[in-house]
Structure formats: structure tokens, C-alpha cells
Amino acid sequence: MLRAFRPPRAPLARPPGTAAALPSRGPPEPQREFSVMSRSPAVSAARAAAPAVLLALLLVLPAVAAVPPPPPTAVAEVRDTLHGVEIVDPYRWLEDQQSPATRAWIDAQNAYTDALLGALPGREAMKERLARLMRADAVGTPRLAGGRYFFSRRAADQDLSVLVMRRGPDARDEVLVDPHGWTPDHSVSVTLLDVSDDGRMIAYGVRTGGADEVVVRFLDVDALRTLPDTLPLGRYLGVEIHPDRSGFHYSRFGREGARIHRHAFGADSAGDPLVFGEGRGPAQLVYVQLSPDGRWALYSVHHGSAASKVELWAQDRAAGGPVFPVVTDLDATFAGGFAGDRLILHTNWKAPNGRVLAIDLREPSRERWTEVVPERTSALQSIALAGGRVFALYLENVISRVRVFEADGRPAGEVALPGAGTVSGLSGRWDAPEALFSFSSLASPPSIQRVDAASLRRTEWWRSPVPVAPGDFVVRQEWFASKDGTRVPMFLLHRKGTRPDGRRPVLMFGYGGFRQSMTSAFRPEAIRWADMGGVFALVNLRGGAEFGEPWHEAGMLGRKQNTFDDLIAAAEWLIANRWTVPARLAISGGSNGGLLVGAAMTQRPDLFRAVLCGVPLLDMLRYHRFLVARFWVTEYGSAEDPEQFRWLHAYSPYHRVRPGTAYPAVMFVTGDADTRVAPLHARKMTALLQAASTSGHPVLLHYDTQAGHAGGRSVAKAIEDETDELMFLAWQLGVDPAAGSGSRERGAALAPSR
């Protein structure tokens, strides 16, 4: 799945989902790991049992382009009346994930999908070319502590990332945690959660499959000894090791909401004292950060995953003082870090595009707050502190720029970036001499950059060896008018020399929600699509943060339709400007982006040929009842409210399906272990579209019994997943899966299904 870019972890008031667990800033995420089409033994066995007659039909599928009918689905209508409107749900029974009837239905759907995809020629060529892009060495942005660098690394011959340390910028890599030998199928992965300030201890999460839940473990770095203290399987919003390594604070999310506890190493965790969060409701997310000297504890409270309101509370741990309020009554966001006794904060309070404030925790009254960096016309995305300076990451027309300011706000210069693209993972320490970040673009593989905080001299620390030659691909930015006249940009990626010819296979990708900015960042699947002669279009929809908080607010709650209108207008622009035609146009999105493409295809089924819909929200009248979706009411609204019901009912994809309509080909992607977005959405929508569509195009469900919403896939599974997804799109748009600069010979383009 073409996955949403996951923003870097903020040093303070962390956005949900950036530490190891649920709830993310909405269904995302983002961020880039949410494809779940890995194969489990149970699924493989079910697929192997596909009827012989079906398989015989499929053997000639590419030649005749006919698609056999899907397995039948029973209808059992449930009727509800909401605010005077009768709602009919014919597939409510598919919400019961564990019922024998649902399990049998899933097995039948998987067998059907596997037989269809397995009959397509060119899979091995597609897989081999994707593997070239995805098997290359990969390195995460380092975290600096105690003069040491901590990061994740995956070598080309490895299936999983390992946790690594360097004792200096040019020192050798020392492997700290390697999960490869833990399970035969490489289904268990690790994530770095925290590093002690002296760099001598790390906390890391152990995840099975794509679940949000992790087990938290601790490692003595110098002794390479795993401590006996662990946190059991659960959803954690953050772990903070005490500067003296005597214990840690952690935020765990349970039935009643998030609570912050303190643990002393060697003590029984059952007796860990509660330090913050008592009385907080289940729709509030609570985080903790400790100052490097250990004096201050900062507790942040996010009201809903859209985090339009953030409270800050602090505690002087050195003095043993009580928790006191810093910010409690402002409808604004706050994120940043410690500079001694001060907080340096990125906020949108009285600044829709963002500004930087300083708050001295010794005198935190509002009249003593100071503005460090005023609001600019470009959107402030995040800040990092390094060498006593503020590094501010801006988006200017969706292109990253890093400006640097002194502690008193005086401009100190700008970091010269490698080109026009995306900065992610910007990080540093107030007392450290450098900042670090990752840089890439749609056409440029990632690199890790170091910046001297004093001179602002940038040096390349690592560059991806992905085989993409400079100049082979072109990224261009285009602007179009949406339905209401708003100008919206999008990036187009294609091979050099590609021109509009009216028939290009175009794959559009979007997200449009929860303040997630979709920028020109490297995506192997996009490169593969462009290498096959296609065009990849990344649309900067309203609902994101590309142009600050107003851009987000223009695509949320009662204005959510703007997001869908933007995608539809982008498609119309691509057609009007002779890049493509509806028969060669596909859309892709996951999580909140799954809602996006679900809405687009039900509102304009004539506009698209194929839809790739991953881990989606689709029944918007019932979504808030399941798993953690109550956190997203601040972004979408709730059908329990009469006014909000009106706008949700108007666009809810599940309720927009009309029998007798020719819908595009669709492949839904989800899995049992998705504990963030309930897979019932994809199950119900698959059944509904299979019954309603008259186009003859396939409606497929690719359902994994072991995978979920979060990251953690092995690279082998990721390659299989992306191969299946691009094969589906190539089949539907008539693209040769063996095409591309790496091809030694060309095969015949797949015949689209009728």
C-alpha cells in the first residue's frame, strides 16, 4: 500500500501514535507502515482450497479479461432510526469478527482474491523490481544521547530492522537488539522508544505483526544486558527513562483512558504509583516528558487525536512539589522541548501558521511568556533544539525549509538542504552541538544529514543505496482549482521525458486529515509505478497541515467534503490536461486515506478505473463505537449528534453505495490484528459493493489474519504486499508489470477486466 508519511516524533507533547502504540493522530499512519497483506498459514490454506472451476476460469483471465463472480454473501438487514432517518444495514452480521459465519466468509473472500491475483502474468518481474527498491540498506534518523548515536538499521540481506549504536559519528555500528532469531516467520519487530540522557540505557518496544500493542523492555547498553523489568503487552503513549537511570515514567492506555505511572527499577510494577491522569476521560491522551537534568516532569493532555486542544501541567520533581497547571484553557496545540528551566514550544495559539514561545517553569504565568519566533506566512511543522538554538521546520508551498534562530529569537540563518524535498525526523538536544534529520523527495532516496549547530554546516551522514539514478525521474508541482475555487497543489512523479498523451496510467494518492502533511518524500512503490511508464500524483488535500491550521480545519468535521472535492478536482485536472482518462486512473489511500478513496469512488464512480483502499473507515455512522475511534470524533464528528449525523450521513461511503451502479475495480486491504481501525469496515463494504456494482470489475478483499494497522512488517512481507497491490493496479489499468528501465525484456500489458 502506498502509505502515508509518518511525521517525526516531537520531543514534547508527542503526537499520538509516534511512540509505539495507539492511538495515533487519527487512523493514521500515518504513517508509512499500514499495508497488511502479509500471508498467514490459515489464509494460504483457505486460498489453496479455491474451487477448481474458479481456478480454471482464472487461468485464462488475462486473455479474455473476464472476472468470475465473487463468493455469495448472505443478507440480514438491520434497521435503525437515527434522528428520524431510517438506516438499513444489510451486512451488520459481518461486524462480528469471531463468528463462524464471518470466519467462513473471510476464508472464501481470501480464496477468491488469491486466485484472481495468482492468475496474473508478470508477478515475478514486478516482485523482482520492487525488491531492488525495497531490499536496499535502510537507516532511521539517529537520536543523540551522551555523545552516542542510536538508530534502527536494516541491511540489504536482513528482513527486519535492528537497533544500533555508534559511540561517535564515524564509529562502527554496535548492534544492541536483533529480533531476527526470535521467530521463524520474522513476525516480531522492535522499535526504539527512549534513550537515557547519558546514552547508557534504552527502552524498546516488541511488537508482533502490525498490532499497536507492545511489550516494553530495557537494555543496559554498556553491558548489553536486558533488565528484568518489563512492561506487559499493552498500548503505551510514551516511556521516559529517568536521567539517573533509577527508573522511568510511562503512559499506558487502558479502558478508562491514559494514566502516567512511575516505576523504580527492581520494584514490583504492580505497585507503580499513579502520578498523573486520574479522572481523565477515555477520549483524552496523556503524555510525559522529563527534563534532561531530571528536575521537571511535564504532562501533556491531548483532547482527542486531532489534538486541537493541548493542556500542559508540570511538576518540580527535585523539590517534591505538586503538579501545577501551565496551559489548561486554550484551544491550541503545544509541542517542543526543554532548554534548562524553560520550555521552548511550537504553538498555533494566536498563530494559525504556528510560532515559537518560551515559558519559564519557575514563573509560568501567561503574562511572562515570551515570543521567540513570530508567525510567518509559511506553515511551521515542528521545531528541534540544538546547540542553544531553535531549528524550525517550515513548509513553503509544501517544500521543506529549516530556519535557525537564537534563543532570543534573532535569526541565525538557514540550513542549506540537498534540494527541494522533505525533511523528517528533525531532532537535537539543547546542550548538543548538532541537529540531525532525514531528507528525501519523490525522486531522491533518503539520506541522513548532520548539521553543526554553530556554523550550520551540513554533512551527509548516510545515503540510501536504492538504485535510482539522479535525473531518471522528474518531480513537478501543479496547482488546480477545487470545487469551491480554492487553489490546491499536487506533486507529479514520472520518468524524465514523459509527456501528457491523454492515456498515461495515473495513480493518485492522498490522505487529507489529522494535520498530516503529505510531502514529496521517497516511496519505492511510486518509483516503480513511474518506471512502468505511469504517473504518480500526490495531492495536498485540505485536512492536512501543508498550509497551517486553517488548511486542517477546512477539511474536518462539517467541512470534510472539501477533502473529497479536492481529490475529485485533482482527477478532473489530470484528465483535462491530457495526462490520463478515467479508464487509466487509479486512486489509493489508507486509514483516513481509505475513507478518502471510499468517498471519492462512491461520489464519482465514473471518474476512476481502480481503487486501492487500505485499513479504511467506511461506515461513518457507527465508526465511533469500535476500538479507539472515539478519539477521532473531534476530527469527524459523531452520528449521535443531530447536526453531525447530517454531514456524516451525506458522505459516509457505506451509505452512499447505490445498487445498479457501475463502480470501479476495488481492492480492500485489512487484517484481524488491526486494533486501530476496525476491519469490519472493509468486510461490510466488500460485501455491499460486490452486490451493488454492475461494472463487472472485481471487488476484492485482501484480508490477513495476523496483520494489523501499525508498522512492523518484515521486508519480505512488505515486498509481497506491494507486489500484490501494484499487480492489481497494473491489471486494471493495462500496464505491463515487467516494464521499466531495469527490464531486460518486455511482456504483454495485462488486459484490464471488463
XYZ file of N, CA and C in Angstrom, residues 399-400 419-423 440-442 520-521:
36
model
N 7.232 22.491 0.349
C 8.654 22.170 0.262
C 9.300 22.522 1.599
N 10.115 21.615 2.139
C 10.715 21.829 3.456
C 11.791 22.913 3.417
N 18.210 19.697 -1.712
C 17.370 20.010 -2.855
C 15.967 20.317 -2.387
N 15.021 20.314 -3.324
C 13.614 20.527 -2.995
C 13.013 19.187 -2.611
N 12.596 19.068 -1.363
C 12.072 17.789 -0.895
C 11.532 17.893 0.504
N 11.722 16.817 1.270
C 11.096 16.689 2.581
C 12.130 16.421 3.658
N 12.098 17.227 4.698
C 12.868 16.985 5.917
C 11.959 16.264 6.899
N 14.590 13.454 1.801
C 14.303 12.707 0.577
C 13.322 13.500 -0.265
N 13.071 13.016 -1.462
C 11.988 13.536 -2.290
C 11.375 12.360 -3.026
N 10.311 12.597 -3.747
C 9.697 11.513 -4.509
C 10.688 10.864 -5.470
N 6.684 15.668 -0.581
C 7.451 14.950 -1.598
C 8.548 14.131 -0.929
N 8.164 12.967 -0.398
C 9.098 12.052 0.257
C 9.197 10.770 -0.550
